[in-house]
Short mmCIF file of C-alpha atoms and ligand atoms in Angstrom, two decimals:
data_model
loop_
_atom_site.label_atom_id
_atom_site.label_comp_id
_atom_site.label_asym_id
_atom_site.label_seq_id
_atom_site.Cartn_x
_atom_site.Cartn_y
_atom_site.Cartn_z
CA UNK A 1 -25.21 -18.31 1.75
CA UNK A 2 -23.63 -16.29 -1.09
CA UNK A 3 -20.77 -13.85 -1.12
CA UNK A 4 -22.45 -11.09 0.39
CA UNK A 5 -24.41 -12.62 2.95
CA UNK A 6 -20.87 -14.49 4.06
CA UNK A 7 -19.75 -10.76 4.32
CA UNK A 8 -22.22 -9.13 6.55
CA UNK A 9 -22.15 -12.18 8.58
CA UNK A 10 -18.97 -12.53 9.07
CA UNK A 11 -18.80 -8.53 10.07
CA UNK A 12 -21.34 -9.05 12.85
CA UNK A 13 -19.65 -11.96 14.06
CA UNK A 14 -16.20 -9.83 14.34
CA UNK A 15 -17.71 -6.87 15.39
CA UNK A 16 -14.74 -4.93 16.30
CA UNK A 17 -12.34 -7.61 16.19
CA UNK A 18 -12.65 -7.00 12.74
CA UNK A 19 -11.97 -3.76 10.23
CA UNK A 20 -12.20 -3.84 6.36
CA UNK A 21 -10.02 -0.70 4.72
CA UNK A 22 -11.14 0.72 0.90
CA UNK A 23 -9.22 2.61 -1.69
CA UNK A 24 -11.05 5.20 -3.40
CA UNK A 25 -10.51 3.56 -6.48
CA UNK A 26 -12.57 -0.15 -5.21
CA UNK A 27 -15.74 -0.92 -7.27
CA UNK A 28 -18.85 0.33 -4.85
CA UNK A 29 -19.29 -3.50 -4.53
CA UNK A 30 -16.67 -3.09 -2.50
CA UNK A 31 -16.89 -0.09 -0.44
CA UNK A 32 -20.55 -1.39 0.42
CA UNK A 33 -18.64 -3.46 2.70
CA UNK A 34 -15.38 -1.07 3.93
CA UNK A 35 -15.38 0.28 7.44
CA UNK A 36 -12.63 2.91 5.98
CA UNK A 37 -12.50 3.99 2.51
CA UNK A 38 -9.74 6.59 1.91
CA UNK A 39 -6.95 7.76 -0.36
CA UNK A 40 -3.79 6.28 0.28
CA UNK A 41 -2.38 8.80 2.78
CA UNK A 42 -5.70 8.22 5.11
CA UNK A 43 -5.22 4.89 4.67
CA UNK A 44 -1.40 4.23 6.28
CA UNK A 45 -2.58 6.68 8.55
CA UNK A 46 -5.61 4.52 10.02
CA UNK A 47 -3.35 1.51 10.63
CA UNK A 48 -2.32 2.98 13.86
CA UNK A 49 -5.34 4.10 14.97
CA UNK A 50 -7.19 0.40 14.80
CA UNK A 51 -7.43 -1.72 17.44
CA UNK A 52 -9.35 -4.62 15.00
CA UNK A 53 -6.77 -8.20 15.57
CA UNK A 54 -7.89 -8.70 11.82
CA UNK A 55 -7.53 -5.78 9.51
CA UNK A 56 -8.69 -6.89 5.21
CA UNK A 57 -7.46 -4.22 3.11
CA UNK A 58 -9.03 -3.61 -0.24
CA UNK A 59 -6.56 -2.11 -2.60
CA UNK A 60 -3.56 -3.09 -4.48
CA UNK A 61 -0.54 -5.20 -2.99
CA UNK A 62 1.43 -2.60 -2.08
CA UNK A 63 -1.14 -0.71 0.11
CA UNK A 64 -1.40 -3.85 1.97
CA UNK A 65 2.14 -4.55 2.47
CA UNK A 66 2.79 -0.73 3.63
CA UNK A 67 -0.30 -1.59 6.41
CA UNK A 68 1.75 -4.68 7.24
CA UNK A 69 4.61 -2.89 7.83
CA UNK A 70 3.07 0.12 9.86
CA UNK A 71 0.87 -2.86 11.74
CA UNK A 72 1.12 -3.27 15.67
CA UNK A 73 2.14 -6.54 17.40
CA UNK A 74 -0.41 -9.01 17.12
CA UNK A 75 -2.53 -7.30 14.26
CA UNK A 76 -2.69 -9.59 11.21
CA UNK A 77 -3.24 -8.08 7.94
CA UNK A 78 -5.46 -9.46 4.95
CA UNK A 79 -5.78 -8.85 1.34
CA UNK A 80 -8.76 -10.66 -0.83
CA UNK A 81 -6.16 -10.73 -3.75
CA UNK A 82 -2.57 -10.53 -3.23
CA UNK A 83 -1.89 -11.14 -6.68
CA UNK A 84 -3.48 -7.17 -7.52
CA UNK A 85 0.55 -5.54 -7.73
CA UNK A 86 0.59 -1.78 -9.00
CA UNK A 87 1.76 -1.50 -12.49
CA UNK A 88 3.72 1.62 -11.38
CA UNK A 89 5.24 0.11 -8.28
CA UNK A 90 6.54 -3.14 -10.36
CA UNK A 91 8.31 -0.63 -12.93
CA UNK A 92 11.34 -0.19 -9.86
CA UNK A 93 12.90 -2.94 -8.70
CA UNK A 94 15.36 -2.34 -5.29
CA UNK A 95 18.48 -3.52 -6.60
CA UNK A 96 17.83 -1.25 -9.28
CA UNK A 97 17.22 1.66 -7.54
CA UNK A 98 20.62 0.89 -5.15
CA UNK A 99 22.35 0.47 -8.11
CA UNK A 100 21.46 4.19 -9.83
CA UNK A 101 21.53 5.67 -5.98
CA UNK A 102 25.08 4.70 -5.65
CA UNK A 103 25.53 6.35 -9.16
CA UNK A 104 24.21 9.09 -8.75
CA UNK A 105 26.20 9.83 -4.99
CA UNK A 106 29.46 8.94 -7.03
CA UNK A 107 30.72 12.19 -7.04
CA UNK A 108 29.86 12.67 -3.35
CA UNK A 109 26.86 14.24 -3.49
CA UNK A 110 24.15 13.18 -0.87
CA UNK A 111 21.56 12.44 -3.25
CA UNK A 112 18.24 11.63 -1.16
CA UNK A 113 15.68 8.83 -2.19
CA UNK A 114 12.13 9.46 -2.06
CA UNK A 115 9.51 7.39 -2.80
CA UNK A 116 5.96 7.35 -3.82
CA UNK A 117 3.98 4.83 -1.52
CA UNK A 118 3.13 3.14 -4.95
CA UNK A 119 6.33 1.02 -4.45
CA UNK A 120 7.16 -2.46 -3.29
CA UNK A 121 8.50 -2.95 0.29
CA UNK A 122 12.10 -3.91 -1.04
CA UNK A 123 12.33 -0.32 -2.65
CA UNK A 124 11.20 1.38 0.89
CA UNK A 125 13.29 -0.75 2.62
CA UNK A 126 16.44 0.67 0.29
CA UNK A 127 14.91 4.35 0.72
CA UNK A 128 14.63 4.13 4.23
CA UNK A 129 17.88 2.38 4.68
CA UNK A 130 19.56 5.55 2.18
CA UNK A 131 18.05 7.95 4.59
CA UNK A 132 14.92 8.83 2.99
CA UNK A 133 11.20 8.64 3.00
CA UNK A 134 7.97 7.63 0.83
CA UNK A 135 5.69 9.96 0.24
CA UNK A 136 1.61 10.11 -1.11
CA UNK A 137 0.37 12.46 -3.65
CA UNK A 138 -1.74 13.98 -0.92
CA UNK A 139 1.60 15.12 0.85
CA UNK A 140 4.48 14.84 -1.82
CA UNK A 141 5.17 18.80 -2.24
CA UNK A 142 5.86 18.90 1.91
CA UNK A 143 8.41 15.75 1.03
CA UNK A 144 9.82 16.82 -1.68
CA UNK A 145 10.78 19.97 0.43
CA UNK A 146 11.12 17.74 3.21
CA UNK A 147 14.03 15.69 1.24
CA UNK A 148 15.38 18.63 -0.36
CA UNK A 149 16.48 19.83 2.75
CA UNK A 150 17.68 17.09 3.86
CA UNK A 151 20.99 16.80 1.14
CA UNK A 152 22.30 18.22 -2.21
CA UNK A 153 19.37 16.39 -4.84
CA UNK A 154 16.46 13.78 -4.53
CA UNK A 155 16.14 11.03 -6.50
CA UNK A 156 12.22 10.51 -6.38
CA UNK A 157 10.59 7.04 -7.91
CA UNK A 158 8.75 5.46 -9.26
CA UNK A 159 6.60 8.61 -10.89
CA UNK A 160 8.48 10.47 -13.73
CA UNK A 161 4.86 12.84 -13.62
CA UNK A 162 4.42 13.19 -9.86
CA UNK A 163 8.07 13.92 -9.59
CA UNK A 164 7.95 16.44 -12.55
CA UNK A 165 4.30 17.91 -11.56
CA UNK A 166 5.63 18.31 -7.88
CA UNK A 167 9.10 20.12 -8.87
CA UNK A 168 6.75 22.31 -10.42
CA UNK A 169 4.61 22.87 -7.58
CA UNK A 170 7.57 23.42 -5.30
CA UNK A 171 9.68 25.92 -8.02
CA UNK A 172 12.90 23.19 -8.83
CA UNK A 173 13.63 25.00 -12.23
CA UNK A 174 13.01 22.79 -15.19
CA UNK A 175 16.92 22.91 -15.79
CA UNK A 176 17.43 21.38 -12.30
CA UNK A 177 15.44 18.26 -12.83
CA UNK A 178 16.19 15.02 -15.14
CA UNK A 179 14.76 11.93 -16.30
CA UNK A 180 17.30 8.74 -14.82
CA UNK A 181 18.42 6.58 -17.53
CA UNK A 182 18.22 3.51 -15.22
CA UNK A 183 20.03 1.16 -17.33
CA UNK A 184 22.95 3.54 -17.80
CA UNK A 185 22.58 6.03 -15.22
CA UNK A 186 24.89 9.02 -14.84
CA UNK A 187 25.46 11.58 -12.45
CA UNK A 188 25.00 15.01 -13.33
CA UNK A 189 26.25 18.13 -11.21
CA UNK A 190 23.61 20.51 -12.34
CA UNK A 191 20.28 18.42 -11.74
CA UNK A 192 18.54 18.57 -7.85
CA UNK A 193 15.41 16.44 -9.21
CA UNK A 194 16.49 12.94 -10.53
CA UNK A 195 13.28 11.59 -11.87
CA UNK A 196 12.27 7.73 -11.73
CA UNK A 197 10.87 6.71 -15.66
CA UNK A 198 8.08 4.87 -14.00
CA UNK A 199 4.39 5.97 -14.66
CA UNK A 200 0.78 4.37 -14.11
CA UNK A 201 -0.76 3.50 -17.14
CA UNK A 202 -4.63 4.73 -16.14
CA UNK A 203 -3.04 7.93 -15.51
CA UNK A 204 -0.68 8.78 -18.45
CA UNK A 205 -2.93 7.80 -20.97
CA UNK A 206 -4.68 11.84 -20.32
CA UNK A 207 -3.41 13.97 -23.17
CA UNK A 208 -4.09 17.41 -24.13
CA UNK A 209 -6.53 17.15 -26.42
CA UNK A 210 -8.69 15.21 -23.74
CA UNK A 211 -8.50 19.18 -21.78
CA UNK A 212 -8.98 20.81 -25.29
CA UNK A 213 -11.95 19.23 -25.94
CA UNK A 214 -13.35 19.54 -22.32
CA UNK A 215 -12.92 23.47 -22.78
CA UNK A 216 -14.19 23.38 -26.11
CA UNK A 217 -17.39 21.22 -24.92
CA UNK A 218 -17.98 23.24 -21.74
CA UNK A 219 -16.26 26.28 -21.33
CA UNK A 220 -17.27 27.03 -18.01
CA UNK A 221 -16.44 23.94 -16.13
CA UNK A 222 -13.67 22.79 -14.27
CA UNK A 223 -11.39 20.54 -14.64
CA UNK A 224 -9.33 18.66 -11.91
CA UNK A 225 -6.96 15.64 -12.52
CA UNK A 226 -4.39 13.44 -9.89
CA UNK A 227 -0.70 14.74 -10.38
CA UNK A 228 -0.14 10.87 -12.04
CA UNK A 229 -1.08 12.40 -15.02
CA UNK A 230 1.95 14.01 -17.70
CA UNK A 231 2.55 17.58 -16.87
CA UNK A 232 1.01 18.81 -19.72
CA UNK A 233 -2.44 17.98 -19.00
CA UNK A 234 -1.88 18.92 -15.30
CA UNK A 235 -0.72 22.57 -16.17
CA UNK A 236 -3.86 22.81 -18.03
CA UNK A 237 -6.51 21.73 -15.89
CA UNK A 238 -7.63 24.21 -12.79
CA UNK A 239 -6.62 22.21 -10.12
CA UNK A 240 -4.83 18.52 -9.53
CA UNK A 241 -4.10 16.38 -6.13
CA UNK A 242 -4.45 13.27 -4.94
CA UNK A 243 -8.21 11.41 -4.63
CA UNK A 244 -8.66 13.07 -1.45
CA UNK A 245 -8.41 15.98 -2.79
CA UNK A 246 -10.47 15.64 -6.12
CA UNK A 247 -13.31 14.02 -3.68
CA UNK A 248 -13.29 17.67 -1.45
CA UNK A 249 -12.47 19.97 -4.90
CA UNK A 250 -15.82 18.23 -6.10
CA UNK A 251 -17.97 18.79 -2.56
CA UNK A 252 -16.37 23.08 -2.50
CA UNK A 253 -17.77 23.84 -6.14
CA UNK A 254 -21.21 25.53 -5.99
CA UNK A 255 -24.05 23.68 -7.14
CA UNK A 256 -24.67 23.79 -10.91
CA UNK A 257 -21.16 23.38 -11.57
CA UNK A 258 -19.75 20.98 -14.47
CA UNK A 259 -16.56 18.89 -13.17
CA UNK A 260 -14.46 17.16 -15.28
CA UNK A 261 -12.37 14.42 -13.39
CA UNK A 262 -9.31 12.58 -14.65
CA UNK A 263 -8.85 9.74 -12.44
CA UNK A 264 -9.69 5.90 -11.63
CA UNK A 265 -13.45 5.38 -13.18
CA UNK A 266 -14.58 4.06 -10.17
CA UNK A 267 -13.97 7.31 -8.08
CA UNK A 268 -15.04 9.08 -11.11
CA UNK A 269 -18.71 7.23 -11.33
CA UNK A 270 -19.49 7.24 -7.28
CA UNK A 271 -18.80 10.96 -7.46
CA UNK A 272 -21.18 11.59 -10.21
CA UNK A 273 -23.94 9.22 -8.34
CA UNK A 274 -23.51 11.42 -5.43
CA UNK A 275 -23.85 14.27 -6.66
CA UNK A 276 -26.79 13.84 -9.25
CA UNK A 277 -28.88 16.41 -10.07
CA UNK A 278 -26.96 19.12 -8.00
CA UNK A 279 -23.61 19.05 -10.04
CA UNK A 280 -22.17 17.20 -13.16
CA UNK A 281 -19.26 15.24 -12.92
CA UNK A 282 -17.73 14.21 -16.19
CA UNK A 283 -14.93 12.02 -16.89
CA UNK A 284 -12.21 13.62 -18.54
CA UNK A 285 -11.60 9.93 -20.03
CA UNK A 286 -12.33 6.71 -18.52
CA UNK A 287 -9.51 4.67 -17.43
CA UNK A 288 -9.88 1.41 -15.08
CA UNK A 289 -7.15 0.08 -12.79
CA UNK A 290 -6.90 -3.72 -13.48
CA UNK A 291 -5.44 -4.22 -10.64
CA UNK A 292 -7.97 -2.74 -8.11
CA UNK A 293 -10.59 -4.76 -10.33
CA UNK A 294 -8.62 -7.61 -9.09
CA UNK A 295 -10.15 -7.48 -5.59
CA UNK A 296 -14.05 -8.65 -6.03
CA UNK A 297 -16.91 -9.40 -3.80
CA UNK A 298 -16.35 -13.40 -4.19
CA UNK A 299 -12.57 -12.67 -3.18
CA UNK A 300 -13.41 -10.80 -0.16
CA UNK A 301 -16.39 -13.37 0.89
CA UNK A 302 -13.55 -16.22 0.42
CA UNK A 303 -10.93 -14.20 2.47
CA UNK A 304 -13.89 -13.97 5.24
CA UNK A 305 -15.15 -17.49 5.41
CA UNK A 306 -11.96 -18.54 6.35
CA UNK A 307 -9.93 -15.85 8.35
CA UNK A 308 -9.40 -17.01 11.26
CA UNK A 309 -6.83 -19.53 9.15
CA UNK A 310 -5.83 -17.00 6.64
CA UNK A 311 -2.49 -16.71 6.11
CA UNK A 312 -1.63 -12.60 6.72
CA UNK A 313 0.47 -10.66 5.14
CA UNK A 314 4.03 -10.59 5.99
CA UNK A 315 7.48 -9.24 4.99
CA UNK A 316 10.99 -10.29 6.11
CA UNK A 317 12.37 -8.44 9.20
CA UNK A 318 15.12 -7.44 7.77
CA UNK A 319 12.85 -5.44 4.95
CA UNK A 320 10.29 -4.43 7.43
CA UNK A 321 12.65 -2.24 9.73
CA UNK A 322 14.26 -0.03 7.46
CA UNK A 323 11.19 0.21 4.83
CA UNK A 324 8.98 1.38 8.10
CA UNK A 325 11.37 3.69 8.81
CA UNK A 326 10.92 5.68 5.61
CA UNK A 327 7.74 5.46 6.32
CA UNK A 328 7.68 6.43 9.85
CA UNK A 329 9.78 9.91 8.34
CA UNK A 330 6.62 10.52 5.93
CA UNK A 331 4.08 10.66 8.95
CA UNK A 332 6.24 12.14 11.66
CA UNK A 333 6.90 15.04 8.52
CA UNK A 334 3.35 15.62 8.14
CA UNK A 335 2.08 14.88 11.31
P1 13P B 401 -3.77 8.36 -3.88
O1 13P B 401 -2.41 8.70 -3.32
O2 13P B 401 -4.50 9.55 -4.34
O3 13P B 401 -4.52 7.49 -2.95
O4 13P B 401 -3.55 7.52 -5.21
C1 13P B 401 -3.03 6.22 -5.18
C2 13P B 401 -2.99 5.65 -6.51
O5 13P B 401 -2.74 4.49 -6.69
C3 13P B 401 -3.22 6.55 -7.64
O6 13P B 401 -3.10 5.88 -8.80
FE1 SF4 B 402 -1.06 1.64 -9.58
FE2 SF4 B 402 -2.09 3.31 -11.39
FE3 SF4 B 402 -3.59 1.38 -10.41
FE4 SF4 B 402 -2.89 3.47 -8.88
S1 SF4 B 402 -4.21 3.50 -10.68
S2 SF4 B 402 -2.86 1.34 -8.29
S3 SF4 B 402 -0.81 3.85 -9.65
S4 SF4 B 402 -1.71 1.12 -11.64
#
């Protein structure tokens, strides 16, 4: 048998027992095979609505490890690669962000940690533990407010863009926010938005000139890009959000539009197959995630051939408690 006949055998022997999770940004070799593909909101969201014992999630580490976390008793969580980590989520570290959290409270000021669910379960755990929550692009503006209220600043990580792009969105005055110096962090009186210097590297490589020449190409076609992306380009574009939201921004515009996306290739290419010959979807540039091209057809075949041995995913107690309660704050606040 080859990979994908191991697959779709190993489904029907399952059957329910069994549920395979996608992110938006998996190759269509991939999705083929998902029960759930979704962005990664949808995704930590499912987890408690699965009864499946086994539950293989396609994605990167962390999106795993959050479903691990959020998992009920006697679910077992899989991932085809655990060595595909987030270059974003790797660029904080938890004693790190202690470290500039303690900082930046130094002066007594209850400075709130929030972070992106692009993060590794030792940072949640420290957020959660520091009384705050993770948040998704799809919902960051309602956490942002959500943390806001909830203290005198946020410290939001590891996204220097989202965090910029979402002050924005929810009016923090440009004045108000600042970009941590995390080897030599200071506190500073004036700032509400303390901004993490992290970034994803698919997404920051958009510039402006990538929206210039869009416009110049096609002047009448949009233009819609994920908030990962540097402010610039996102206060340029008509519209930005998280996949979910680029997938339904593509389905609303009338037919005979031209779209051009900046996000993950993958999402990019399986819109444009959709929606061929009705609309044109155009990449804005192409950029790949390595790491979600780390999880491959062979990988998940493997993974299924020999699950019921498989060794799940797990993380240490005393991380899991306090990292599920930050995010157990994200999906009570936008339940
Ligand atoms: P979403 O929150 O849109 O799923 O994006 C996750 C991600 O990794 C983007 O780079
Ligand atoms: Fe991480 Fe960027 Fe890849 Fe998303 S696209 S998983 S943020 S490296």
């Amino acid at each position: 048998m080859n990979y994908q006949e191991i697959i779709v055998s190993r489904k029907q022997e399952f059957g329910s027992r069994l549920a395979i999770l996608g992110h938006h940004y998996q190759s269509d070799s991939i999705i083929n095979y998902v029960d759930h593909v979704g962005d990664s909101l949808e995704l930590a969201r499912t987890i408690g609505q699965l009864d499946a014992e086994h539950i293989v999630f396609c994605g990167v580490w962390f999106m795993a490890e959050s479903a691990a976390i959020l998992k009920r008793e006697g679910q077992k969580i899989h991932t085809p690669e655990p060595n595909a980590t987030c270059t974003m989520a790797e660029m904080a570290q938890a004693m790190t962000v202690r470290k500039v959290l303690k900082i930046l409270r130094g002066t007594g000021r209850n400075i709130i940690p929030l972070t992106y669910v692009n993060s590794t379960a030792g940072v949640k755990a420290v957020v959660g533990e520091m009384g705050g929550a993770v948040c998704t692009s799809a919902n960051a503006r309602t956490m942002l407010s959500w943390a806001m209220d909830q203290g005198d600043g946020v410290l939001f990580l590891p996204d220097k863009h989202l965090a910029y792009n979402t002050g924005s969105a929810i009016g923090i005055p440009v004045a108000k926010r600042i970009l941590v110096d995390i080897v030599n962090p200071t506190d500073d009186d004036d700032a509400t938005l303390f901004m993490w210097p992290g970034y994803c590297p698919v997404h920051d490589m958009y510039i402006d000139a990538d929206v210039a020449r869009a416009r110049r190409d096609d002047p009448d076609a949009l233009i819609v890009v994920h908030p990962e992306c540097p402010a610039s380009v996102v206060e340029a574009v008509d519209a930005n959000g998280s996949t979910a939201f680029i997938i339904d921004y593509v389905a609303e515009a009338p037919d005979g539009t031209t779209i051009y996306v900046g996000t993950e290739s993958n999402l990019v290419n399986r819109l444009a197959k959709e929606y061929a010959g009705r609309k044109t979807i155009k990449h804005l540039d192409a950029g790949y995630c390595e790491d979600m091209a780390k999880v491959t057809v062979e990988k998940l075949g493997d993974l299924l051939s020999r699950l019921e041995t498989a060794v799940p995913v797990e993380t240490e107690q005393s991380i899991v408690i306090p990292a599920r309660l930050a995010l157990q704050r994200m999906l009570d606040a936008c339940a």
